[in-house]
mmCIF file of C-alpha atoms and ligand atoms in Angstrom:
data_model
loop_
_atom_site.group_PDB
_atom_site.id
_atom_site.type_symbol
_atom_site.label_atom_id
_atom_site.label_comp_id
_atom_site.label_asym_id
_atom_site.label_seq_id
_atom_site.Cartn_x
_atom_site.Cartn_y
_atom_site.Cartn_z
ATOM 1 C CA MET A 1 78.190 89.585 85.983
ATOM 2 C CA THR A 2 80.311 92.344 84.450
ATOM 3 C CA ALA A 3 84.139 90.515 83.908
ATOM 4 C CA THR A 4 86.846 92.258 85.877
ATOM 5 C CA ALA A 5 89.950 93.804 85.065
ATOM 6 C CA LEU A 6 92.506 90.915 83.898
ATOM 7 C CA GLY A 7 96.343 92.146 83.457
ATOM 8 C CA LEU A 8 98.382 89.112 81.558
ATOM 9 C CA TYR A 9 102.071 89.129 81.883
ATOM 10 C CA PHE A 10 104.662 86.675 79.803
ATOM 11 C CA HIS A 11 107.877 86.177 81.868
ATOM 12 C CA ILE A 12 110.418 85.794 78.623
ATOM 13 C CA PRO A 13 113.384 84.245 81.013
ATOM 14 C CA PHE A 14 116.686 85.061 78.553
ATOM 15 C CA CYS A 15 119.326 87.653 78.048
ATOM 16 C CA ARG A 16 121.893 87.539 75.243
ATOM 17 C CA GLN A 17 124.243 88.094 78.601
ATOM 18 C CA ARG A 18 123.625 89.266 82.101
ATOM 19 C CA CYS A 19 124.310 92.879 82.775
ATOM 20 C CA ASP A 20 126.039 93.774 85.672
ATOM 21 C CA PHE A 21 123.459 95.569 88.099
ATOM 22 C CA CYS A 22 120.746 92.620 87.440
ATOM 23 C CA ALA A 23 119.182 89.914 89.595
ATOM 24 C CA PHE A 24 116.309 89.140 87.520
ATOM 25 C CA TYR A 25 115.577 85.364 87.222
ATOM 26 C CA LEU A 26 116.932 84.699 83.398
ATOM 27 C CA GLU A 27 118.924 82.526 81.617
ATOM 28 C CA ILE A 28 121.822 82.706 78.517
ATOM 29 C CA TYR A 29 119.748 82.571 74.830
ATOM 30 C CA ARG A 30 119.822 78.944 73.443
ATOM 31 C CA ASP A 31 117.679 78.236 70.814
ATOM 32 C CA LYS A 32 116.798 74.354 72.536
ATOM 33 C CA SER A 33 115.753 76.206 75.482
ATOM 34 C CA ALA A 34 114.158 78.533 73.887
ATOM 35 C CA SER A 35 112.093 76.048 72.051
ATOM 36 C CA SER A 36 111.675 73.742 75.066
ATOM 37 C CA PHE A 37 110.356 77.210 76.857
ATOM 38 C CA ILE A 38 107.642 77.889 74.305
ATOM 39 C CA ASP A 39 105.893 74.551 74.618
ATOM 40 C CA ALA A 40 105.950 74.552 78.362
ATOM 41 C CA LEU A 41 104.165 78.122 77.995
ATOM 42 C CA ARG A 42 101.922 76.939 75.811
ATOM 43 C CA GLU A 43 100.548 74.079 77.948
ATOM 44 C CA GLU A 44 100.081 77.225 80.758
ATOM 45 C CA ILE A 45 98.112 79.327 78.662
ATOM 46 C CA ARG A 46 95.996 76.153 77.891
ATOM 47 C CA LEU A 47 95.947 75.426 81.920
ATOM 48 C CA TYR A 48 94.905 78.065 82.409
ATOM 49 C CA GLY A 49 92.065 79.087 79.752
ATOM 50 C CA ARG A 50 90.923 75.911 81.292
ATOM 51 C CA GLN A 51 90.490 77.411 84.811
ATOM 52 C CA ASP A 52 86.473 79.185 85.090
ATOM 53 C CA SER A 53 89.182 82.326 87.834
ATOM 54 C CA ALA A 54 90.684 83.055 84.723
ATOM 55 C CA ARG A 55 87.825 82.862 82.128
ATOM 56 C CA ARG A 56 85.269 85.201 84.078
ATOM 57 C CA HIS A 57 88.153 88.017 83.775
ATOM 58 C CA ARG A 58 88.490 90.387 80.474
ATOM 59 C CA VAL A 59 92.085 90.442 79.812
ATOM 60 C CA GLN A 60 93.365 94.475 79.182
ATOM 61 C CA SER A 61 96.693 94.305 78.814
ATOM 62 C CA ILE A 62 99.019 91.885 77.912
ATOM 63 C CA TYR A 63 102.935 93.015 78.840
ATOM 64 C CA PHE A 64 105.455 90.351 77.517
ATOM 65 C CA GLY A 65 108.641 91.422 79.844
ATOM 66 C CA GLY A 66 111.712 89.711 81.532
ATOM 67 C CA GLY A 67 114.705 88.912 80.323
ATOM 68 C CA THR A 68 114.410 90.090 76.894
ATOM 69 C CA PRO A 69 111.557 89.273 75.431
ATOM 70 C CA THR A 70 113.412 90.127 71.678
ATOM 71 C CA THR A 71 115.914 87.148 72.362
ATOM 72 C CA LEU A 72 112.450 85.032 70.876
ATOM 73 C CA SER A 73 111.827 85.209 67.359
ATOM 74 C CA ALA A 74 108.827 87.729 66.150
ATOM 75 C CA GLU A 75 106.848 84.389 64.898
ATOM 76 C CA ARG A 76 106.905 83.020 68.300
ATOM 77 C CA LEU A 77 106.995 86.451 69.863
ATOM 78 C CA THR A 78 103.428 86.746 67.343
ATOM 79 C CA SER A 79 101.895 82.617 67.891
ATOM 80 C CA LEU A 80 101.934 83.134 71.833
ATOM 81 C CA LEU A 81 99.971 86.711 71.503
ATOM 82 C CA ALA A 82 97.842 84.385 69.189
ATOM 83 C CA GLU A 83 97.530 81.843 71.533
ATOM 84 C CA ALA A 84 96.639 84.419 74.011
ATOM 85 C CA ARG A 85 93.950 85.819 72.567
ATOM 86 C CA GLN A 86 91.797 82.323 71.468
ATOM 87 C CA THR A 87 92.816 81.041 75.469
ATOM 88 C CA PHE A 88 91.177 84.966 76.741
ATOM 89 C CA GLU A 89 88.746 87.425 76.121
ATOM 90 C CA VAL A 90 90.859 90.433 75.387
ATOM 91 C CA ALA A 91 89.358 93.449 74.973
ATOM 92 C CA ASP A 92 90.008 95.261 71.380
ATOM 93 C CA ASP A 93 91.300 98.228 72.779
ATOM 94 C CA SER A 94 93.814 96.338 75.574
ATOM 95 C CA GLU A 95 97.182 97.404 75.791
ATOM 96 C CA ILE A 96 99.719 94.954 74.449
ATOM 97 C CA SER A 97 103.402 95.489 75.531
ATOM 98 C CA ILE A 98 107.171 94.445 74.620
ATOM 99 C CA GLU A 99 110.014 94.535 76.574
ATOM 100 C CA ALA A 100 112.437 95.331 73.975
ATOM 101 C CA HIS A 101 117.341 95.522 74.242
ATOM 102 C CA PRO A 102 117.799 98.087 71.239
ATOM 103 C CA ALA A 103 120.259 95.800 70.158
ATOM 104 C CA THR A 104 118.247 92.637 69.322
ATOM 105 C CA VAL A 105 115.268 94.167 67.430
ATOM 106 C CA SER A 106 114.973 94.611 63.373
ATOM 107 C CA GLY A 107 112.758 96.433 61.282
ATOM 108 C CA ASP A 108 111.337 93.236 59.835
ATOM 109 C CA ASP A 109 110.399 91.842 63.242
ATOM 110 C CA LEU A 110 108.927 95.612 64.614
ATOM 111 C CA SER A 111 106.398 95.466 61.662
ATOM 112 C CA GLN A 112 105.841 92.024 62.284
ATOM 113 C CA LEU A 113 104.677 92.818 65.985
ATOM 114 C CA VAL A 114 103.104 95.679 65.271
ATOM 115 C CA HIS A 115 100.985 93.656 62.809
ATOM 116 C CA ALA A 116 99.945 91.018 65.232
ATOM 117 C CA GLY A 117 98.577 93.674 67.331
ATOM 118 C CA PHE A 118 101.733 95.135 69.551
ATOM 119 C CA ASN A 119 101.362 98.493 70.344
ATOM 120 C CA ARG A 120 103.491 99.402 73.165
ATOM 121 C CA ILE A 121 106.961 98.747 73.036
ATOM 122 C CA SER A 122 109.457 99.398 76.119
ATOM 123 C CA PHE A 123 113.025 99.140 75.290
ATOM 124 C CA GLY A 124 115.538 99.253 78.409
ATOM 125 C CA ALA A 125 117.473 102.555 77.217
ATOM 126 C CA GLU A 126 119.248 102.851 80.410
ATOM 127 C CA SER A 127 121.439 105.960 79.169
ATOM 128 C CA MET A 128 122.454 107.999 76.335
ATOM 129 C CA ASP A 129 126.257 107.870 77.036
ATOM 130 C CA ASP A 130 127.880 105.398 76.074
ATOM 131 C CA GLY A 131 130.869 105.595 78.968
ATOM 132 C CA ASP A 132 127.329 104.297 81.581
ATOM 133 C CA PHE A 133 127.435 101.160 79.534
ATOM 134 C CA VAL A 134 130.847 100.129 79.962
ATOM 135 C CA SER A 135 130.160 101.130 83.729
ATOM 136 C CA ILE A 136 127.605 99.113 84.295
ATOM 137 C CA GLY A 137 127.896 96.222 82.093
ATOM 138 C CA ARG A 138 125.433 96.445 79.166
ATOM 139 C CA PRO A 139 126.056 95.625 76.095
ATOM 140 C CA GLY A 140 124.448 98.226 73.832
ATOM 141 C CA THR A 141 125.830 101.679 71.682
ATOM 142 C CA VAL A 142 123.742 104.526 72.266
ATOM 143 C CA ASP A 143 123.591 104.620 68.642
ATOM 144 C CA GLN A 144 121.682 101.227 68.267
ATOM 145 C CA THR A 145 119.103 102.917 71.235
ATOM 146 C CA THR A 146 118.373 105.462 68.845
ATOM 147 C CA GLN A 147 117.855 103.603 65.858
ATOM 148 C CA ALA A 148 115.638 100.710 67.484
ATOM 149 C CA ILE A 149 113.509 103.695 68.211
ATOM 150 C CA ALA A 150 113.602 104.897 64.686
ATOM 151 C CA LEU A 151 112.955 101.560 63.391
ATOM 152 C CA ALA A 152 109.971 101.695 66.125
ATOM 153 C CA ARG A 153 108.302 104.451 64.843
ATOM 154 C CA GLU A 154 108.500 103.227 61.202
ATOM 155 C CA ALA A 155 106.455 100.121 62.126
ATOM 156 C CA GLY A 156 104.195 101.688 63.548
ATOM 157 C CA PHE A 157 104.625 101.896 67.047
ATOM 158 C CA ALA A 158 103.265 105.533 68.599
ATOM 159 C CA ASN A 159 103.184 104.423 72.171
ATOM 160 C CA ILE A 160 107.257 104.260 73.234
ATOM 161 C CA ASN A 161 108.944 103.773 76.826
ATOM 162 C CA LEU A 162 112.556 104.446 77.529
ATOM 163 C CA ASP A 163 113.380 102.925 80.687
ATOM 164 C CA LEU A 164 116.430 104.893 82.723
ATOM 165 C CA MET A 165 118.515 104.338 85.346
ATOM 166 C CA TYR A 166 120.223 107.596 87.576
ATOM 167 C CA GLY A 167 123.830 106.872 90.124
ATOM 168 C CA LEU A 168 125.512 104.755 88.098
ATOM 169 C CA PRO A 169 129.075 104.306 88.678
ATOM 170 C CA GLY A 170 130.914 107.427 87.611
ATOM 171 C CA GLN A 171 128.154 108.950 86.630
ATOM 172 C CA THR A 172 127.380 113.038 87.219
ATOM 173 C CA LEU A 173 124.655 115.314 87.260
ATOM 174 C CA ALA A 174 125.722 117.228 84.603
ATOM 175 C CA SER A 175 126.176 113.557 82.285
ATOM 176 C CA TRP A 176 122.414 112.387 83.425
ATOM 177 C CA THR A 177 121.198 116.036 82.743
ATOM 178 C CA HIS A 178 122.826 115.349 78.661
ATOM 179 C CA THR A 179 121.218 111.727 78.829
ATOM 180 C CA LEU A 180 117.605 113.656 80.012
ATOM 181 C CA ASP A 181 118.033 116.201 77.425
ATOM 182 C CA ARG A 182 119.138 113.948 75.001
ATOM 183 C CA ILE A 183 115.469 111.252 75.809
ATOM 184 C CA VAL A 184 113.202 114.591 75.684
ATOM 185 C CA GLN A 185 114.653 115.066 72.190
ATOM 186 C CA LEU A 186 113.692 111.596 71.158
ATOM 187 C CA ASN A 187 110.090 112.346 72.009
ATOM 188 C CA PRO A 188 108.983 108.950 73.773
ATOM 189 C CA SER A 189 105.680 108.878 74.779
ATOM 190 C CA HIS A 190 106.366 107.638 78.439
ATOM 191 C CA ILE A 191 109.799 107.151 80.346
ATOM 192 C CA SER A 192 110.430 105.194 83.615
ATOM 193 C CA CYS A 193 113.449 106.579 85.545
ATOM 194 C CA TYR A 194 114.913 103.744 87.940
ATOM 195 C CA ALA A 195 117.821 104.689 91.076
ATOM 196 C CA LEU A 196 120.383 102.111 90.317
ATOM 197 C CA THR A 197 120.105 99.501 93.400
ATOM 198 C CA ILE A 198 122.646 97.659 94.017
ATOM 199 C CA GLU A 199 121.251 93.654 94.233
ATOM 200 C CA ASP A 200 123.214 91.027 96.334
ATOM 201 C CA ASN A 201 125.325 88.707 93.444
ATOM 202 C CA THR A 202 125.641 90.875 91.136
ATOM 203 C CA LYS A 203 128.850 91.429 89.527
ATOM 204 C CA LEU A 204 127.570 94.948 90.259
ATOM 205 C CA ALA A 205 127.838 94.114 93.698
ATOM 206 C CA LYS A 206 131.080 92.255 94.094
ATOM 207 C CA ASN A 207 132.613 95.089 92.494
ATOM 208 C CA ILE A 208 131.703 97.334 95.052
ATOM 209 C CA GLN A 209 133.104 94.793 97.339
ATOM 210 C CA LEU A 210 136.123 94.986 95.785
ATOM 211 C CA GLY A 211 136.752 98.062 95.910
ATOM 212 C CA SER A 212 136.702 98.906 92.096
ATOM 213 C CA ILE A 213 133.508 101.000 92.014
ATOM 214 C CA SER A 214 131.471 102.966 94.578
ATOM 215 C CA ALA A 215 128.528 102.425 95.404
ATOM 216 C CA PRO A 216 125.992 104.373 94.088
ATOM 217 C CA ASP A 217 125.648 108.401 96.927
ATOM 218 C CA GLU A 218 122.294 108.663 98.478
ATOM 219 C CA GLN A 219 122.250 112.185 97.932
ATOM 220 C CA LEU A 220 123.370 112.821 94.555
ATOM 221 C CA GLN A 221 120.420 110.139 93.529
ATOM 222 C CA ILE A 222 117.615 112.220 94.982
ATOM 223 C CA ALA A 223 119.393 115.290 93.122
ATOM 224 C CA MET A 224 118.962 112.938 90.494
ATOM 225 C CA ASP A 225 115.413 112.217 90.573
ATOM 226 C CA GLU A 226 115.192 115.751 91.295
ATOM 227 C CA THR A 227 116.457 117.141 88.305
ATOM 228 C CA ALA A 228 114.231 114.493 86.162
ATOM 229 C CA HIS A 229 110.748 115.897 87.491
ATOM 230 C CA LEU A 230 111.818 119.344 87.087
ATOM 231 C CA LEU A 231 113.284 119.098 82.986
ATOM 232 C CA LEU A 232 110.550 115.308 81.949
ATOM 233 C CA GLU A 233 107.732 118.272 83.832
ATOM 234 C CA GLN A 234 109.197 121.289 81.600
ATOM 235 C CA ALA A 235 108.709 118.790 78.882
ATOM 236 C CA GLY A 236 105.263 117.812 79.039
ATOM 237 C CA TYR A 237 105.330 114.951 80.818
ATOM 238 C CA LYS A 238 103.771 114.205 83.953
ATOM 239 C CA ARG A 239 104.743 112.414 86.934
ATOM 240 C CA TYR A 240 102.167 110.011 87.331
ATOM 241 C CA GLU A 241 104.361 107.175 90.184
ATOM 242 C CA ILE A 242 107.404 107.260 91.962
ATOM 243 C CA SER A 243 109.067 106.227 88.566
ATOM 244 C CA ASN A 244 107.082 106.675 85.570
ATOM 245 C CA TYR A 245 106.186 110.205 83.626
ATOM 246 C CA ALA A 246 104.224 109.878 80.915
ATOM 247 C CA LYS A 247 102.536 112.450 77.534
ATOM 248 C CA PRO A 248 98.613 112.848 78.190
ATOM 249 C CA GLU A 249 96.199 109.731 78.085
ATOM 250 C CA TYR A 250 100.100 107.432 77.884
ATOM 251 C CA ALA A 251 100.447 106.024 81.273
ATOM 252 C CA CYS A 252 101.443 102.139 81.549
ATOM 253 C CA ARG A 253 97.717 100.382 81.992
ATOM 254 C CA HIS A 254 98.872 97.318 82.589
ATOM 255 C CA ASN A 255 101.506 98.534 85.369
ATOM 256 C CA LEU A 256 98.371 100.797 86.748
ATOM 257 C CA LEU A 257 96.739 97.427 87.849
ATOM 258 C CA TYR A 258 99.842 97.431 90.278
ATOM 259 C CA TRP A 259 99.708 99.967 91.755
ATOM 260 C CA THR A 260 95.496 100.350 92.307
ATOM 261 C CA ASN A 261 95.645 96.411 93.200
ATOM 262 C CA GLY A 262 94.265 95.418 90.314
ATOM 263 C CA ALA A 263 94.012 91.556 89.341
ATOM 264 C CA TYR A 264 96.793 89.873 87.067
ATOM 265 C CA LEU A 265 98.143 87.247 85.519
ATOM 266 C CA GLY A 266 101.794 86.241 85.220
ATOM 267 C CA LEU A 267 103.144 83.136 83.157
ATOM 268 C CA GLY A 268 106.571 82.389 82.979
ATOM 269 C CA PRO A 269 109.207 81.156 85.196
ATOM 270 C CA SER A 270 108.908 83.563 88.160
ATOM 271 C CA ALA A 271 106.218 85.303 87.530
ATOM 272 C CA GLN A 272 103.377 86.552 89.911
ATOM 273 C CA SER A 273 100.384 86.880 90.109
ATOM 274 C CA TYR A 274 97.171 88.203 91.895
ATOM 275 C CA MET A 275 93.721 87.146 90.772
ATOM 276 C CA ASP A 276 89.794 86.849 93.139
ATOM 277 C CA GLY A 277 92.305 87.523 96.418
ATOM 278 C CA TRP A 278 95.228 85.228 95.756
ATOM 279 C CA ARG A 279 98.469 86.097 95.362
ATOM 280 C CA PHE A 280 100.811 83.151 94.228
ATOM 281 C CA GLY A 281 104.303 82.625 91.855
ATOM 282 C CA ASN A 282 105.395 80.765 89.572
ATOM 283 C CA ILE A 283 108.931 78.691 90.084
ATOM 284 C CA ALA A 284 111.870 80.777 89.571
ATOM 285 C CA ASP A 285 114.055 77.615 87.849
ATOM 286 C CA LEU A 286 113.397 77.326 83.534
ATOM 287 C CA ALA A 287 113.999 73.444 84.261
ATOM 288 C CA ALA A 288 111.658 72.637 86.923
ATOM 289 C CA TYR A 289 109.049 74.715 85.198
ATOM 290 C CA GLY A 290 109.166 72.909 82.430
ATOM 291 C CA GLN A 291 108.690 69.733 84.289
ATOM 292 C CA ALA A 292 106.086 70.508 85.724
ATOM 293 C CA LEU A 293 103.621 71.613 82.739
ATOM 294 C CA SER A 294 104.954 68.617 80.394
ATOM 295 C CA GLU A 295 102.651 66.719 82.826
ATOM 296 C CA HIS A 296 99.758 69.723 83.037
ATOM 297 C CA HIS A 297 100.534 71.003 85.942
ATOM 298 C CA LEU A 298 100.437 74.543 87.446
ATOM 299 C CA PRO A 299 103.932 75.845 88.005
ATOM 300 C CA ILE A 300 102.635 77.433 91.239
ATOM 301 C CA GLU A 301 105.594 77.580 93.981
ATOM 302 C CA ALA A 302 103.874 79.984 96.641
ATOM 303 C CA GLN A 303 100.446 81.254 96.537
ATOM 304 C CA ASP A 304 98.651 82.778 100.114
ATOM 305 C CA HIS A 305 94.860 84.374 100.012
ATOM 306 C CA LEU A 306 94.282 87.507 101.417
ATOM 307 C CA SER A 307 91.757 88.859 104.132
ATOM 308 C CA LEU A 308 89.888 91.412 102.866
ATOM 309 C CA PRO A 309 91.606 94.080 105.556
ATOM 310 C CA GLU A 310 95.304 92.662 104.215
ATOM 311 C CA GLN A 311 93.878 93.356 100.251
ATOM 312 C CA LEU A 312 93.025 97.149 101.384
ATOM 313 C CA ARG A 313 95.944 97.338 103.172
ATOM 314 C CA ASP A 314 98.391 96.450 99.628
ATOM 315 C CA ALA A 315 95.998 99.304 97.784
ATOM 316 C CA VAL A 316 96.492 101.710 100.813
ATOM 317 C CA ILE A 317 100.824 100.942 100.481
ATOM 318 C CA PHE A 318 100.708 100.483 96.139
ATOM 319 C CA GLY A 319 98.156 103.384 95.423
ATOM 320 C CA LEU A 320 100.308 105.819 98.065
ATOM 321 C CA ARG A 321 103.200 105.421 95.005
ATOM 322 C CA LEU A 322 100.734 107.223 92.857
ATOM 323 C CA VAL A 323 101.207 111.034 92.464
ATOM 324 C CA LYS A 324 96.867 111.063 92.375
ATOM 325 C CA GLY A 325 97.113 108.930 96.086
ATOM 326 C CA ILE A 326 94.263 107.805 97.741
ATOM 327 C CA PRO A 327 91.140 108.516 99.259
ATOM 328 C CA THR A 328 92.580 110.031 102.470
ATOM 329 C CA GLN A 329 89.804 107.886 104.074
ATOM 330 C CA ASP A 330 91.346 104.590 103.275
ATOM 331 C CA LEU A 331 94.035 105.247 104.808
ATOM 332 C CA GLU A 332 92.473 106.695 107.549
ATOM 333 C CA ALA A 333 91.298 103.482 107.966
ATOM 334 C CA HIS A 334 93.958 100.947 107.199
ATOM 335 C CA ALA A 335 96.161 103.077 110.198
ATOM 336 C CA LEU A 336 93.235 102.790 112.727
ATOM 337 C CA ARG A 337 92.894 98.569 111.421
ATOM 338 C CA TYR A 338 96.522 98.121 111.994
ATOM 339 C CA GLY A 339 97.122 100.434 114.802
ATOM 340 C CA HIS A 340 99.413 102.859 112.791
ATOM 341 C CA ARG A 341 97.330 106.057 113.437
ATOM 342 C CA GLU A 342 100.944 107.275 115.381
ATOM 343 C CA THR A 343 102.991 106.137 112.845
ATOM 344 C CA LEU A 344 100.438 108.781 110.482
ATOM 345 C CA ILE A 345 100.368 111.191 112.668
ATOM 346 C CA GLY A 346 104.321 111.763 112.010
ATOM 347 C CA LEU A 347 104.588 110.119 108.822
ATOM 348 C CA ARG A 348 102.386 113.709 108.477
ATOM 349 C CA SER A 349 104.422 115.766 110.857
ATOM 350 C CA GLN A 350 107.593 114.993 109.313
ATOM 351 C CA LYS A 351 106.150 116.297 105.821
ATOM 352 C CA PHE A 352 106.381 112.575 104.119
ATOM 353 C CA ILE A 353 102.624 112.177 103.405
ATOM 354 C CA GLU A 354 100.493 115.513 102.570
ATOM 355 C CA GLU A 355 96.543 115.164 102.382
ATOM 356 C CA ASN A 356 93.987 117.579 99.885
ATOM 357 C CA ASP A 357 90.737 117.452 98.507
ATOM 358 C CA GLY A 358 90.308 113.925 101.013
ATOM 359 C CA ARG A 359 93.166 112.397 98.993
ATOM 360 C CA SER A 360 96.612 111.570 100.684
ATOM 361 C CA ARG A 361 100.327 110.848 98.772
ATOM 362 C CA LEU A 362 103.423 110.565 99.600
ATOM 363 C CA THR A 363 105.728 114.229 98.994
ATOM 364 C CA ALA A 364 108.496 115.158 97.293
ATOM 365 C CA LYS A 365 110.905 114.094 100.450
ATOM 366 C CA GLY A 366 107.975 110.923 101.012
ATOM 367 C CA ARG A 367 108.329 109.696 97.597
ATOM 368 C CA GLN A 368 112.775 109.530 98.602
ATOM 369 C CA TYR A 369 111.961 107.493 101.250
ATOM 370 C CA ALA A 370 108.553 105.022 99.366
ATOM 371 C CA ASP A 371 109.774 101.751 100.858
ATOM 372 C CA SER A 372 110.216 103.166 104.683
ATOM 373 C CA VAL A 373 107.330 104.892 104.685
ATOM 374 C CA ALA A 374 105.756 100.988 103.032
ATOM 375 C CA GLU A 375 107.217 99.421 105.389
ATOM 376 C CA GLN A 376 106.369 101.665 108.537
ATOM 377 C CA LEU A 377 102.305 101.477 107.238
ATOM 378 C CA TYR A 378 102.565 98.022 106.947
HETATM 379 S S1 SF4 B 401 118.838 92.951 79.723
HETATM 380 FE FE1 SF4 B 401 117.440 93.715 81.246
HETATM 381 S S2 SF4 B 401 116.726 91.258 82.020
HETATM 382 FE FE2 SF4 B 401 118.529 91.288 80.631
HETATM 383 S S3 SF4 B 401 120.488 90.527 82.449
HETATM 384 FE FE3 SF4 B 401 120.196 93.033 80.737
HETATM 385 S S4 SF4 B 401 119.107 94.701 82.559
HETATM 386 FE FE4 SF4 B 401 118.525 92.210 83.267
#
């Protein structure tokens, strides 16, 4: 039997400080909590190593996300990667990514990571305007971003992603265009552009409520998205998903698993998994996570088995996010199964979904309202 592809995700739940817009599950880095976390994560790797379901898969991508994985030392990160390799069957040509905050890396650390096998690095660049960092409470400077990219290249990273955000308080179309121009000059292999969304219980949400800053302007964000599409495609990047652009051959293999209904196993507090038709998630609490693993239990908080029609539904909903879309016959079969035929006719006539060459995809207008389209087809 051929082993199915699997992506491994490690959630490293630490940052040096919390940015004003961020609602991810994380703790402020403390060495003592980091040591206990590593012990717990090792136990979680070991427990999965004993399960047939995990061993039936062949790992094709490993992704260290967070939080800020590079708050952990390079030694700790490389030993976690080594442990994953000893436990799972990891393909030699796997994509092995790490997220990093530009202010948390040194040349030595980056060389150690490359030497250990990390071959893709994703920096949270966010903007190329220091003023934007102040308005979203994100530590660091543009100079630190450019230095970190240079150091990563020097260390041997050829596959570099930069995450950007648009629609930031005070950001204008001109300043966003300036950010894009500078990013293109830096020539990363991959760029992700995310519209700022205001999450509940963040400092940014509070400041908007207090009236000290304004909420993002939806029309401006649409114009910024269109500008990014135009400038990045002109510069040789191909948009392949709503928020993602890549040079040829550099689409993120790990993230593609999420949009093609592939299998992934998430380790660490709050990490989510999808394997053998099961969706399950870890508890989003570092102490409870550590406690469960100290008792040799997996820290799973919620799980749900999806029927085959539900798995096909998810494949349609996630696949529509891709620019290449999905087979039209899959979309139509899904619409028939879930009573969405009239909805689909409406989405097509309002030009949210288009069809050609037997494939259906979101139009440019559909991409702007992707969440609403997904809800209507769920
Ligand atoms: S660095 Fe990233 S994960 Fe950490 S607080 Fe800021 S946005 Fe959130």
